[in-house]
PDB file of C-alpha atoms in Angstrom:
ATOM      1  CA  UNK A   1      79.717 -23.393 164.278  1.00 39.00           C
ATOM      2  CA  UNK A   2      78.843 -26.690 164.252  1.00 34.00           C
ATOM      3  CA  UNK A   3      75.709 -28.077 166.042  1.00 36.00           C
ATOM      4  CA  UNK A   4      77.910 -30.097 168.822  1.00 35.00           C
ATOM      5  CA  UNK A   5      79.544 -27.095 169.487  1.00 34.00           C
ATOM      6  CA  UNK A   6      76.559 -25.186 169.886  1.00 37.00           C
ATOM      7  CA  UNK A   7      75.219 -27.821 172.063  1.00 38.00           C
ATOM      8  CA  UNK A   8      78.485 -27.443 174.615  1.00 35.00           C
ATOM      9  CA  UNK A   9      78.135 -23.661 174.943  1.00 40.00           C
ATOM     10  CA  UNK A  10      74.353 -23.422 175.210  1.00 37.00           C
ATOM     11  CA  UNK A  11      75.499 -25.661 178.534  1.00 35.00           C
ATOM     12  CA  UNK A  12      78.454 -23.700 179.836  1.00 39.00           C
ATOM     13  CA  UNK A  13      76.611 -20.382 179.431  1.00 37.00           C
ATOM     14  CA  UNK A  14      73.608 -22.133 181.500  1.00 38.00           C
ATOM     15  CA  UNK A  15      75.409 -23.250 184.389  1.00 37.00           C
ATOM     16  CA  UNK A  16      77.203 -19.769 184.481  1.00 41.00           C
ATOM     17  CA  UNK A  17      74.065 -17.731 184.155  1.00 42.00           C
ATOM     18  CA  UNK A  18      72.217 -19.417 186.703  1.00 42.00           C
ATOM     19  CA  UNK A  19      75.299 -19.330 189.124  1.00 41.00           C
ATOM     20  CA  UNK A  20      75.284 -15.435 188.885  1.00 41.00           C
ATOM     21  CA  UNK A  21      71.545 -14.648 189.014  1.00 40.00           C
ATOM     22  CA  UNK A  22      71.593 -13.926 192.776  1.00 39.00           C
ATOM     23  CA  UNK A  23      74.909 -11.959 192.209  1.00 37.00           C
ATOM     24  CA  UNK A  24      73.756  -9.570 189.351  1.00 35.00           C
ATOM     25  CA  UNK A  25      71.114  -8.438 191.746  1.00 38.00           C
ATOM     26  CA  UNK A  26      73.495  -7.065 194.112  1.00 40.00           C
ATOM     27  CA  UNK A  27      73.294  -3.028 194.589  1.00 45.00           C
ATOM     28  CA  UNK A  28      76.920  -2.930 193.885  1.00 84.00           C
ATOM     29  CA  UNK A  29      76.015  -3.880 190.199  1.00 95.00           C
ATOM     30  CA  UNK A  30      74.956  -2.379 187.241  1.00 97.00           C
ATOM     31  CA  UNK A  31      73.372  -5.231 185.854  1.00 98.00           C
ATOM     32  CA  UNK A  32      70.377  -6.760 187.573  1.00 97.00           C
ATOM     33  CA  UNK A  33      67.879  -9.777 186.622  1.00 97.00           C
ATOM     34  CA  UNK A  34      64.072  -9.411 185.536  1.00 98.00           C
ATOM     35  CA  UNK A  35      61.662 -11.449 183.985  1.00 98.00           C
ATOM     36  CA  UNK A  36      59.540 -10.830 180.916  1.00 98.00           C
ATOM     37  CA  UNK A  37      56.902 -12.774 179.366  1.00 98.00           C
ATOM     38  CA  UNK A  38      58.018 -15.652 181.413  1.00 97.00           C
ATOM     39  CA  UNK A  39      61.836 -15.727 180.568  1.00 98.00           C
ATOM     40  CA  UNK A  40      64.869 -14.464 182.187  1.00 98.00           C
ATOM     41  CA  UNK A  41      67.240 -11.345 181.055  1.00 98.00           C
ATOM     42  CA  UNK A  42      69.509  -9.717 182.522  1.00 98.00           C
ATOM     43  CA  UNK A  43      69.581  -6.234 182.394  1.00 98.00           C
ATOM     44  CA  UNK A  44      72.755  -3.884 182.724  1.00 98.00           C
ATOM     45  CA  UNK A  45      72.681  -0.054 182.680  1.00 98.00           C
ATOM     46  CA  UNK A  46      75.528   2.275 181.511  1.00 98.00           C
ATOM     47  CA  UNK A  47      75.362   6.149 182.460  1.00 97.00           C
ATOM     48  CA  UNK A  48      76.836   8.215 180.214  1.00 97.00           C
ATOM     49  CA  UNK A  49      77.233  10.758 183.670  1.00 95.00           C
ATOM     50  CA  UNK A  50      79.621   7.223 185.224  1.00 95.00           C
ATOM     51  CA  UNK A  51      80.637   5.706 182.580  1.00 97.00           C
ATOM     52  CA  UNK A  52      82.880   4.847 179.716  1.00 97.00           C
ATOM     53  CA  UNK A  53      82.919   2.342 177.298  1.00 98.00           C
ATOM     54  CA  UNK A  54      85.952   0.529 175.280  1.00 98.00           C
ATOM     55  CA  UNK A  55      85.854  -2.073 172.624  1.00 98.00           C
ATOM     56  CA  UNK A  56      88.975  -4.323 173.044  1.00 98.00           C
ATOM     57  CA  UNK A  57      90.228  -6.830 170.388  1.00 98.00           C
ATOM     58  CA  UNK A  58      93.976  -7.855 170.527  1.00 97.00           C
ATOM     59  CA  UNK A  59      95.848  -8.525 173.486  1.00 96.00           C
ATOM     60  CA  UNK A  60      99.557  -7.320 173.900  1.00 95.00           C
ATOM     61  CA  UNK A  61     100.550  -9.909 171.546  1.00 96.00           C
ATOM     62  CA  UNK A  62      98.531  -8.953 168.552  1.00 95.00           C
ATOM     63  CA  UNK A  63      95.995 -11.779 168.835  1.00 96.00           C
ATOM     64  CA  UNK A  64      92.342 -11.495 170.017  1.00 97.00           C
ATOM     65  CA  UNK A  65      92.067 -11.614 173.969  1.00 98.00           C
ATOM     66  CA  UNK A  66      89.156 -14.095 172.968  1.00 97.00           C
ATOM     67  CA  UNK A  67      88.071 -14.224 176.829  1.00 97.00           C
ATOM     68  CA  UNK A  68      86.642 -11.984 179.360  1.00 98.00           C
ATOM     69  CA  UNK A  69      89.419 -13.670 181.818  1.00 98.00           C
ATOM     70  CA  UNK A  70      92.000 -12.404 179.556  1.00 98.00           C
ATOM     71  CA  UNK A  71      90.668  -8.920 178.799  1.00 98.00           C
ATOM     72  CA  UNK A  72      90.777  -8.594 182.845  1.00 98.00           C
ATOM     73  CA  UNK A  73      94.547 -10.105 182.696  1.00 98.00           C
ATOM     74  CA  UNK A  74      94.957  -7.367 179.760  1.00 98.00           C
ATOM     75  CA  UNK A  75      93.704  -4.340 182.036  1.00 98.00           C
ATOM     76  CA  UNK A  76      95.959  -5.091 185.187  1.00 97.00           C
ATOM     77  CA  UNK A  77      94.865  -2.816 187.772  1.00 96.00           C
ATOM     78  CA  UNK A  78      92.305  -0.568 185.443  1.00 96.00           C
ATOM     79  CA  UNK A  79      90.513  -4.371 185.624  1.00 97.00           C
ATOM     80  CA  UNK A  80      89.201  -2.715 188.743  1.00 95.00           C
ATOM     81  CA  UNK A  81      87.441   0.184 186.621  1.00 96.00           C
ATOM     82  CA  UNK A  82      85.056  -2.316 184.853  1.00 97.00           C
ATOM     83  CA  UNK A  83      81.092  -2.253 185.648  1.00 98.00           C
ATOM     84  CA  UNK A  84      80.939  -5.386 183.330  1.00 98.00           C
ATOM     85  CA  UNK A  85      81.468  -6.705 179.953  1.00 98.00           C
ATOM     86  CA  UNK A  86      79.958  -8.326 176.703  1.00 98.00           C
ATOM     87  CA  UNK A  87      80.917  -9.755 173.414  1.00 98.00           C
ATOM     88  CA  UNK A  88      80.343  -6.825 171.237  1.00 98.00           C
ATOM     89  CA  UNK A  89      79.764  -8.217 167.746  1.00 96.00           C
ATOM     90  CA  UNK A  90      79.670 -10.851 165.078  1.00 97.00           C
ATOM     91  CA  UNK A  91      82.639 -12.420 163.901  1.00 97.00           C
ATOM     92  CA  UNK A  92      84.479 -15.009 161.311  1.00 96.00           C
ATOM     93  CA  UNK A  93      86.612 -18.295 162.214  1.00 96.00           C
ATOM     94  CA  UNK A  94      89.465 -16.031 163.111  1.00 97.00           C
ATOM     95  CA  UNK A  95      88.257 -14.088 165.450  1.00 97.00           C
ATOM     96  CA  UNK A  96      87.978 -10.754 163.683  1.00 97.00           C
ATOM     97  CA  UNK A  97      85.160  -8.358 163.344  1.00 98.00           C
ATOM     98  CA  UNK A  98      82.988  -9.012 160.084  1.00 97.00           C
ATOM     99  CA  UNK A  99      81.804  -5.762 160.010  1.00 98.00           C
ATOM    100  CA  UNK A 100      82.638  -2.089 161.285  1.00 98.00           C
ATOM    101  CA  UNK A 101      85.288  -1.753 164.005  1.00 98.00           C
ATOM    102  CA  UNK A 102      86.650   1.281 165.711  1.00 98.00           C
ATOM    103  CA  UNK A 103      88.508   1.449 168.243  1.00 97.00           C
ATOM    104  CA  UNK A 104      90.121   4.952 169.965  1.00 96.00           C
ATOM    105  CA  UNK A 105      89.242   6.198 166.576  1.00 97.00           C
ATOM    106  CA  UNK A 106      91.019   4.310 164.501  1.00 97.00           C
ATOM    107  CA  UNK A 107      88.940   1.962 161.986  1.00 97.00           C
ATOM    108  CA  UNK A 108      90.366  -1.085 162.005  1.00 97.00           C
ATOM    109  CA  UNK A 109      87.868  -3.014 159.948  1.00 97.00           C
ATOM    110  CA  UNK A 110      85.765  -0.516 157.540  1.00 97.00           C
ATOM    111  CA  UNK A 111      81.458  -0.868 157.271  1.00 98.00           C
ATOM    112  CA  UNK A 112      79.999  -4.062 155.566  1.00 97.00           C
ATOM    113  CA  UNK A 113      77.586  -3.131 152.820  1.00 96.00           C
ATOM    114  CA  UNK A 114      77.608  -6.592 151.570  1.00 95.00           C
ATOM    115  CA  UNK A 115      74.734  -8.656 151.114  1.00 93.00           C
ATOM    116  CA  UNK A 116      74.999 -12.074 152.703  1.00 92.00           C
ATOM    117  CA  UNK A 117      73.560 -15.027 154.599  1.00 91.00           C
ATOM    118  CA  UNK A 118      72.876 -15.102 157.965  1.00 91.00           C
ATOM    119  CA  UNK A 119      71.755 -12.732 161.161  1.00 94.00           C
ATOM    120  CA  UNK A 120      74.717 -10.727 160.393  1.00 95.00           C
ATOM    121  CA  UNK A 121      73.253  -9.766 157.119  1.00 94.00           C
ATOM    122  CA  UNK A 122      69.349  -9.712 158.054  1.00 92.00           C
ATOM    123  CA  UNK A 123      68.586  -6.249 156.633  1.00 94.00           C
ATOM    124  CA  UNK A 124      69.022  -4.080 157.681  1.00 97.00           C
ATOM    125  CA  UNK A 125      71.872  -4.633 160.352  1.00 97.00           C
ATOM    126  CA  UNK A 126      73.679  -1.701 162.085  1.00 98.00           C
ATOM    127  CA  UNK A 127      76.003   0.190 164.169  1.00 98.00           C
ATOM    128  CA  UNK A 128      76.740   0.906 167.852  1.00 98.00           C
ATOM    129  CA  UNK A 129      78.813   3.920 168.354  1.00 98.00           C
ATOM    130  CA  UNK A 130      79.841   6.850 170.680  1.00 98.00           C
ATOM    131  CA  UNK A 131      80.853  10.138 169.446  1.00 97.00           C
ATOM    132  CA  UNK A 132      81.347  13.278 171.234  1.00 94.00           C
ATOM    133  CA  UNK A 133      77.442  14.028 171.281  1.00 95.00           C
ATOM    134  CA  UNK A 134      76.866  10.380 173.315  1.00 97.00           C
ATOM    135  CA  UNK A 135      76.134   6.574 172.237  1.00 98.00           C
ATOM    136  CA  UNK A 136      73.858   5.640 169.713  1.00 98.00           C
ATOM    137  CA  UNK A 137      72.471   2.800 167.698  1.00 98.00           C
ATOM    138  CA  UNK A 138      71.548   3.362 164.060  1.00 98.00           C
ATOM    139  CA  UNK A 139      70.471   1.195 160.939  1.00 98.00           C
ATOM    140  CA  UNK A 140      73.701   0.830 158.393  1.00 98.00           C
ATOM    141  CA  UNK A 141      72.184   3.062 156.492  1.00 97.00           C
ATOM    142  CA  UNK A 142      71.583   5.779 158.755  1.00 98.00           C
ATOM    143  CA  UNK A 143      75.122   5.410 159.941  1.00 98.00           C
ATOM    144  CA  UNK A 144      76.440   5.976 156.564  1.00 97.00           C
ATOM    145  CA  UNK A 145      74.829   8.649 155.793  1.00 96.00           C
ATOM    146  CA  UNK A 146      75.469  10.193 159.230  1.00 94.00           C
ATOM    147  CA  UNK A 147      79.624  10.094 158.665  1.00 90.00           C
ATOM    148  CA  UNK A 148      80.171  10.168 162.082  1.00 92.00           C
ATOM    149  CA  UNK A 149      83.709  10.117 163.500  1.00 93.00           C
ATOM    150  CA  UNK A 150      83.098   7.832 165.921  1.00 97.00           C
ATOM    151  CA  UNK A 151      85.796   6.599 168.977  1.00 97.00           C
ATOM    152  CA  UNK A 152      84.420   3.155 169.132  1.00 98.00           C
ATOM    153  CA  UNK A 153      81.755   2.050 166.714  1.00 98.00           C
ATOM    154  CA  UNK A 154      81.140  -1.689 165.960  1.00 98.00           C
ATOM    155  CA  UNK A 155      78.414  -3.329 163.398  1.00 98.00           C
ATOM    156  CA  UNK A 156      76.172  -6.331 163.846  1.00 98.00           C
ATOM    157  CA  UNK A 157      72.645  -7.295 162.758  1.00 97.00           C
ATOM    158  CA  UNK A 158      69.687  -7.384 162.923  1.00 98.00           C
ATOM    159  CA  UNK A 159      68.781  -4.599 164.274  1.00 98.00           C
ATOM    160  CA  UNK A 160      66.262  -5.194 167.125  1.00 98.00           C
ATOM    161  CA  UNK A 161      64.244  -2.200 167.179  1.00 98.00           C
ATOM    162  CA  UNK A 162      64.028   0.697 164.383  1.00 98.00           C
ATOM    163  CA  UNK A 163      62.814   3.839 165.502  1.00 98.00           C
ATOM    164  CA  UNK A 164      60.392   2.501 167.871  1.00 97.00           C
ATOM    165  CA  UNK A 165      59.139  -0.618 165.692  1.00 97.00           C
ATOM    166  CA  UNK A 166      60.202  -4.384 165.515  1.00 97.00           C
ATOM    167  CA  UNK A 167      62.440  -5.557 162.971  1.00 97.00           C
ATOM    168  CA  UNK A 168      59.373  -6.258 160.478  1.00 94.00           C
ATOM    169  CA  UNK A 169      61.141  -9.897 159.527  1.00 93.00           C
ATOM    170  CA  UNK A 170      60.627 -10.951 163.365  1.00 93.00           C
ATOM    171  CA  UNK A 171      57.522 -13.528 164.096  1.00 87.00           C
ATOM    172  CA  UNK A 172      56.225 -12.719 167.668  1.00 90.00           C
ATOM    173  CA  UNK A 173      57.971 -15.847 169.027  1.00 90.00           C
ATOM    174  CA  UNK A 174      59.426 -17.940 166.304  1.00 87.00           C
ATOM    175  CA  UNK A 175      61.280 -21.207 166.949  1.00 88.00           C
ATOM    176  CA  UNK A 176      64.772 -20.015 166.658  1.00 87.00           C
ATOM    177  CA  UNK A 177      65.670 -20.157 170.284  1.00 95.00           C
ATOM    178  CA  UNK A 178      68.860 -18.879 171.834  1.00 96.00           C
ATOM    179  CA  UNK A 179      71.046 -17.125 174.625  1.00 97.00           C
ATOM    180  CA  UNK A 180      71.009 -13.464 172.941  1.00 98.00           C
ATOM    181  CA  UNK A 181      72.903 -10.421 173.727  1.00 98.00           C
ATOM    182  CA  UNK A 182      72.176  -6.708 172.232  1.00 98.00           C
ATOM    183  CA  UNK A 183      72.229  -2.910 172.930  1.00 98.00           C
ATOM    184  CA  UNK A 184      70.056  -0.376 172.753  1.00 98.00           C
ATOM    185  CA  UNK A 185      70.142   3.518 173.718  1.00 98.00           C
ATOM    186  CA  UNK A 186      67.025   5.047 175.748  1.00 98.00           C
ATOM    187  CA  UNK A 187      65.914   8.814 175.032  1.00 97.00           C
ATOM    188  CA  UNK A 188      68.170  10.156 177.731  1.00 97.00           C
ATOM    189  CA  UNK A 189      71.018   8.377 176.324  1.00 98.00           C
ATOM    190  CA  UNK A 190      71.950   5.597 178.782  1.00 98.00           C
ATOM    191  CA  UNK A 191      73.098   2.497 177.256  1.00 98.00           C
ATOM    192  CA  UNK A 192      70.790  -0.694 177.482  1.00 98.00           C
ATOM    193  CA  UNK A 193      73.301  -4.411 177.292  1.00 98.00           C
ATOM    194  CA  UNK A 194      70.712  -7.235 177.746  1.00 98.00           C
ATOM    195  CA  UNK A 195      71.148 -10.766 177.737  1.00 98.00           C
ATOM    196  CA  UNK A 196      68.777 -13.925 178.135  1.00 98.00           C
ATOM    197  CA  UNK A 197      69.651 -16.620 180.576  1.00 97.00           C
ATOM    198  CA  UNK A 198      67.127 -18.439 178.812  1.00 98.00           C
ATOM    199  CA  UNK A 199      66.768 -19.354 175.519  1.00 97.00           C
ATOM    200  CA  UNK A 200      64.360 -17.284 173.664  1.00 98.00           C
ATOM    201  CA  UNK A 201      63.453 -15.906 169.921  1.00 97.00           C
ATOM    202  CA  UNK A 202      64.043 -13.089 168.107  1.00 97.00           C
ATOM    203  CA  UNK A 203      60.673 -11.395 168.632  1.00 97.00           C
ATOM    204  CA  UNK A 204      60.246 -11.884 172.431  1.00 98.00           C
ATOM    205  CA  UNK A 205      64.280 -10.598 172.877  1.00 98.00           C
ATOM    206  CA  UNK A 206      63.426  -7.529 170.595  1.00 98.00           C
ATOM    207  CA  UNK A 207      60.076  -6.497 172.674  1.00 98.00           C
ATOM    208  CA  UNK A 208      62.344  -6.671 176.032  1.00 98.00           C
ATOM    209  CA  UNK A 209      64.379  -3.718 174.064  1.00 98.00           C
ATOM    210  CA  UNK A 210      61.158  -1.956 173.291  1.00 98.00           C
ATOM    211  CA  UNK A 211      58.695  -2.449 176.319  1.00 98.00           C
ATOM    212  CA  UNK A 212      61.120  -2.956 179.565  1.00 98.00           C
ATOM    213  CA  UNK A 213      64.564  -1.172 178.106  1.00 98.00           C
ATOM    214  CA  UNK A 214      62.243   1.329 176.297  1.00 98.00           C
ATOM    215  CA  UNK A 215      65.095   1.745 173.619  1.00 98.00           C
ATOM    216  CA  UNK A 216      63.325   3.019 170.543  1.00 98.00           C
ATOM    217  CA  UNK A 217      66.929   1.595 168.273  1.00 98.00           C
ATOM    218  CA  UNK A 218      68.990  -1.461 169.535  1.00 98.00           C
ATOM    219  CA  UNK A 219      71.034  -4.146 168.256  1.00 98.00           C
ATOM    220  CA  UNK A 220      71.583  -7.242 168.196  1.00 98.00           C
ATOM    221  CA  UNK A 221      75.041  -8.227 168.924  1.00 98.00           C
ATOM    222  CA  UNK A 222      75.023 -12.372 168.557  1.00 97.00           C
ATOM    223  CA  UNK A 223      73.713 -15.325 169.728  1.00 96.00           C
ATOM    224  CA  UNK A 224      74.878 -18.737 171.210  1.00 94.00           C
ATOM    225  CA  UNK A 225      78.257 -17.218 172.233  1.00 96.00           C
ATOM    226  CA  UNK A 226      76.436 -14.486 174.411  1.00 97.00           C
ATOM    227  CA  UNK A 227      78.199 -13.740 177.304  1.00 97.00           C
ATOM    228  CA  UNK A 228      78.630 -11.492 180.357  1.00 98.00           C
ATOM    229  CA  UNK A 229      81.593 -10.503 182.818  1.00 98.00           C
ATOM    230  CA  UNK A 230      79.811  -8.867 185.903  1.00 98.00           C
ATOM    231  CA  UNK A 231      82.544  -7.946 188.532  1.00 97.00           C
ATOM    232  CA  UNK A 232      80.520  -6.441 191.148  1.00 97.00           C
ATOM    233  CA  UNK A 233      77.941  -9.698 190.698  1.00 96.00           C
ATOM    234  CA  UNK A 234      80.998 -12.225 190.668  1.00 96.00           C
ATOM    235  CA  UNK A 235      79.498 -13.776 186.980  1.00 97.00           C
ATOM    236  CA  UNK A 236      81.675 -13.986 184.297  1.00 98.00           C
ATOM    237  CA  UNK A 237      80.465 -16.453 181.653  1.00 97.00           C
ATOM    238  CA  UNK A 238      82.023 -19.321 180.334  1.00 90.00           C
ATOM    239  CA  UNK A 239      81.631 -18.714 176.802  1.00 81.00           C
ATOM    240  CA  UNK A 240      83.814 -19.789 173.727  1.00 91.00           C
ATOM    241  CA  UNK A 241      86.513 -18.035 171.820  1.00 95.00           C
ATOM    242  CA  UNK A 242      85.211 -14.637 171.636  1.00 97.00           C
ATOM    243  CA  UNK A 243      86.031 -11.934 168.963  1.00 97.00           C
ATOM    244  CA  UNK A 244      85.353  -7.936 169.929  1.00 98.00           C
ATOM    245  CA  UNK A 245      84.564  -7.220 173.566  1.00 98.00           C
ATOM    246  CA  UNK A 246      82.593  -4.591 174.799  1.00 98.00           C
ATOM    247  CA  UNK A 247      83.596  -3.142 178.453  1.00 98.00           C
ATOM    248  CA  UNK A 248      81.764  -0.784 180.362  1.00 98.00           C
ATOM    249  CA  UNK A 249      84.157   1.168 183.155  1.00 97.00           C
ATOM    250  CA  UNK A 250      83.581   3.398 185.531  1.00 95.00           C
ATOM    251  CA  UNK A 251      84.853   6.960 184.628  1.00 90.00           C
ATOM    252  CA  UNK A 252      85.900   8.082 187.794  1.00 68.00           C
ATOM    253  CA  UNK A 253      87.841   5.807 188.325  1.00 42.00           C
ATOM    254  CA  UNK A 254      89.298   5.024 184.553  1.00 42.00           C
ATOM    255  CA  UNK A 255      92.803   5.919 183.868  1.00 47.00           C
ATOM    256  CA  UNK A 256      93.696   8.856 181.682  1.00 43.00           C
TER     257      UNK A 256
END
């Protein structure tokens, strides 16, 4: 991405989350807005007790929805069922996943092993998945050896937070600066989604995982592009073209 690019959606994603800061806070919504160490997150909550989550890719024409306005054109009336939503993973020019992709169990896009430049490739990276025993974050390698058959599953890197410990490659608040979005699972198996409406580093967005979210794995999912649909706090980002989306719906109401 180039760095006039960059500069457009760092502004767009700005202007949006400040817009919705007063909204996410509403007790309608899953996600709500807290500070740490002088920046600003916001914080959304998935029960596995309420909720369900989907990873959507194509529209009904084969190509990638690429925004959340068309994944909520895409859902019709199950629109309704969605909590909110996130870009779910790193991707190339063309939209598609760069690493592992599942989808209602079937693997569209199989685990990257490949060394590489980049976050994507910042060892080690892993895997956000759900499986009949819940939703889980592990390192690639733990994934792998695992062999789960996951429903959804999708791969991104760095990992934030490995069993408890920063990513050891992280500086406590190094000058790469940011809108960052990740996941991370808490002992009781809720699912953490967390993103910055302020710029900030590596180190300061993995501690948020660790000390507020209390995750002891999570993920990061990308940076720049981070966005966030939040119905029930009328926010939903104006990000770029987006690859793999990440919704989380509310079960009782989901269609079989």
């Amino acid at each position: 991405m180039t760095a006039a690019r960059l500069g457009v959606v760092t502004v767009l994603i700005a202007l949006s989350a400040c817009g919705g800061q007063e909204a996410s806070e509403q007790a309608e919504s899953q996600c709500r807005t807290e500070r740490f160490e002088g920046q600003r997150f916001t914080h959304c909550i998935a029960d596995p007790e309420r909720h369900e989550i989907a990873l959507y890719l194509d529209g009904a024409d084969g190509r990638p929805l690429e925004r959340f306005g068309a994944l909520r054109d895409f859902l019709g009336d199950a629109a309704g069922t969605v909590a909110f939503a996130m870009n779910a993973g790193m991707y190339g020019e063309d939209l598609r996943p760069i690493g592992l992709f599942v989808t209602d169990g079937e693997e569209r896009v199989p685990l990257n092993r490949n060394a590489g430049p980049g976050n994507f490739h910042m060892a080690p990276n892993g895997v956000f998945y759900a499986d009949d025993a819940g939703w889980h974050v592990a390192t690639r390698a733990d994934y792998a050896a695992r062999s789960p058959r996951p429903r959804i599953a999708t791969q991104s890197g760095p990992m934030l937070v490995i069993a408890g410990k920063l990513h050891p490659d992280f500086s406590e608040n190094g000058p790469s600066r940011h809108f960052r979005n990740g996941v991370g699972v808490d002992a009781d198996g809720n699912a953490h989604f967390v993103i910055s409406d302020d710029m900030v580093s590596f180190g300061r967005f993995a501690r948020f995982f660790r000390d507020v979210a209390k995750t002891p794995d999570a993920l990061y999912l990308d940076g720049a592009v981070s966005g966030l649909w939040d119905p029930a706090g009328e926010r939903m980002d104006a990000a770029p073209p987006l690859g793999p989306l990440i919704a989380v719906r509310n079960s009782a109401k989901a269609e079989p």
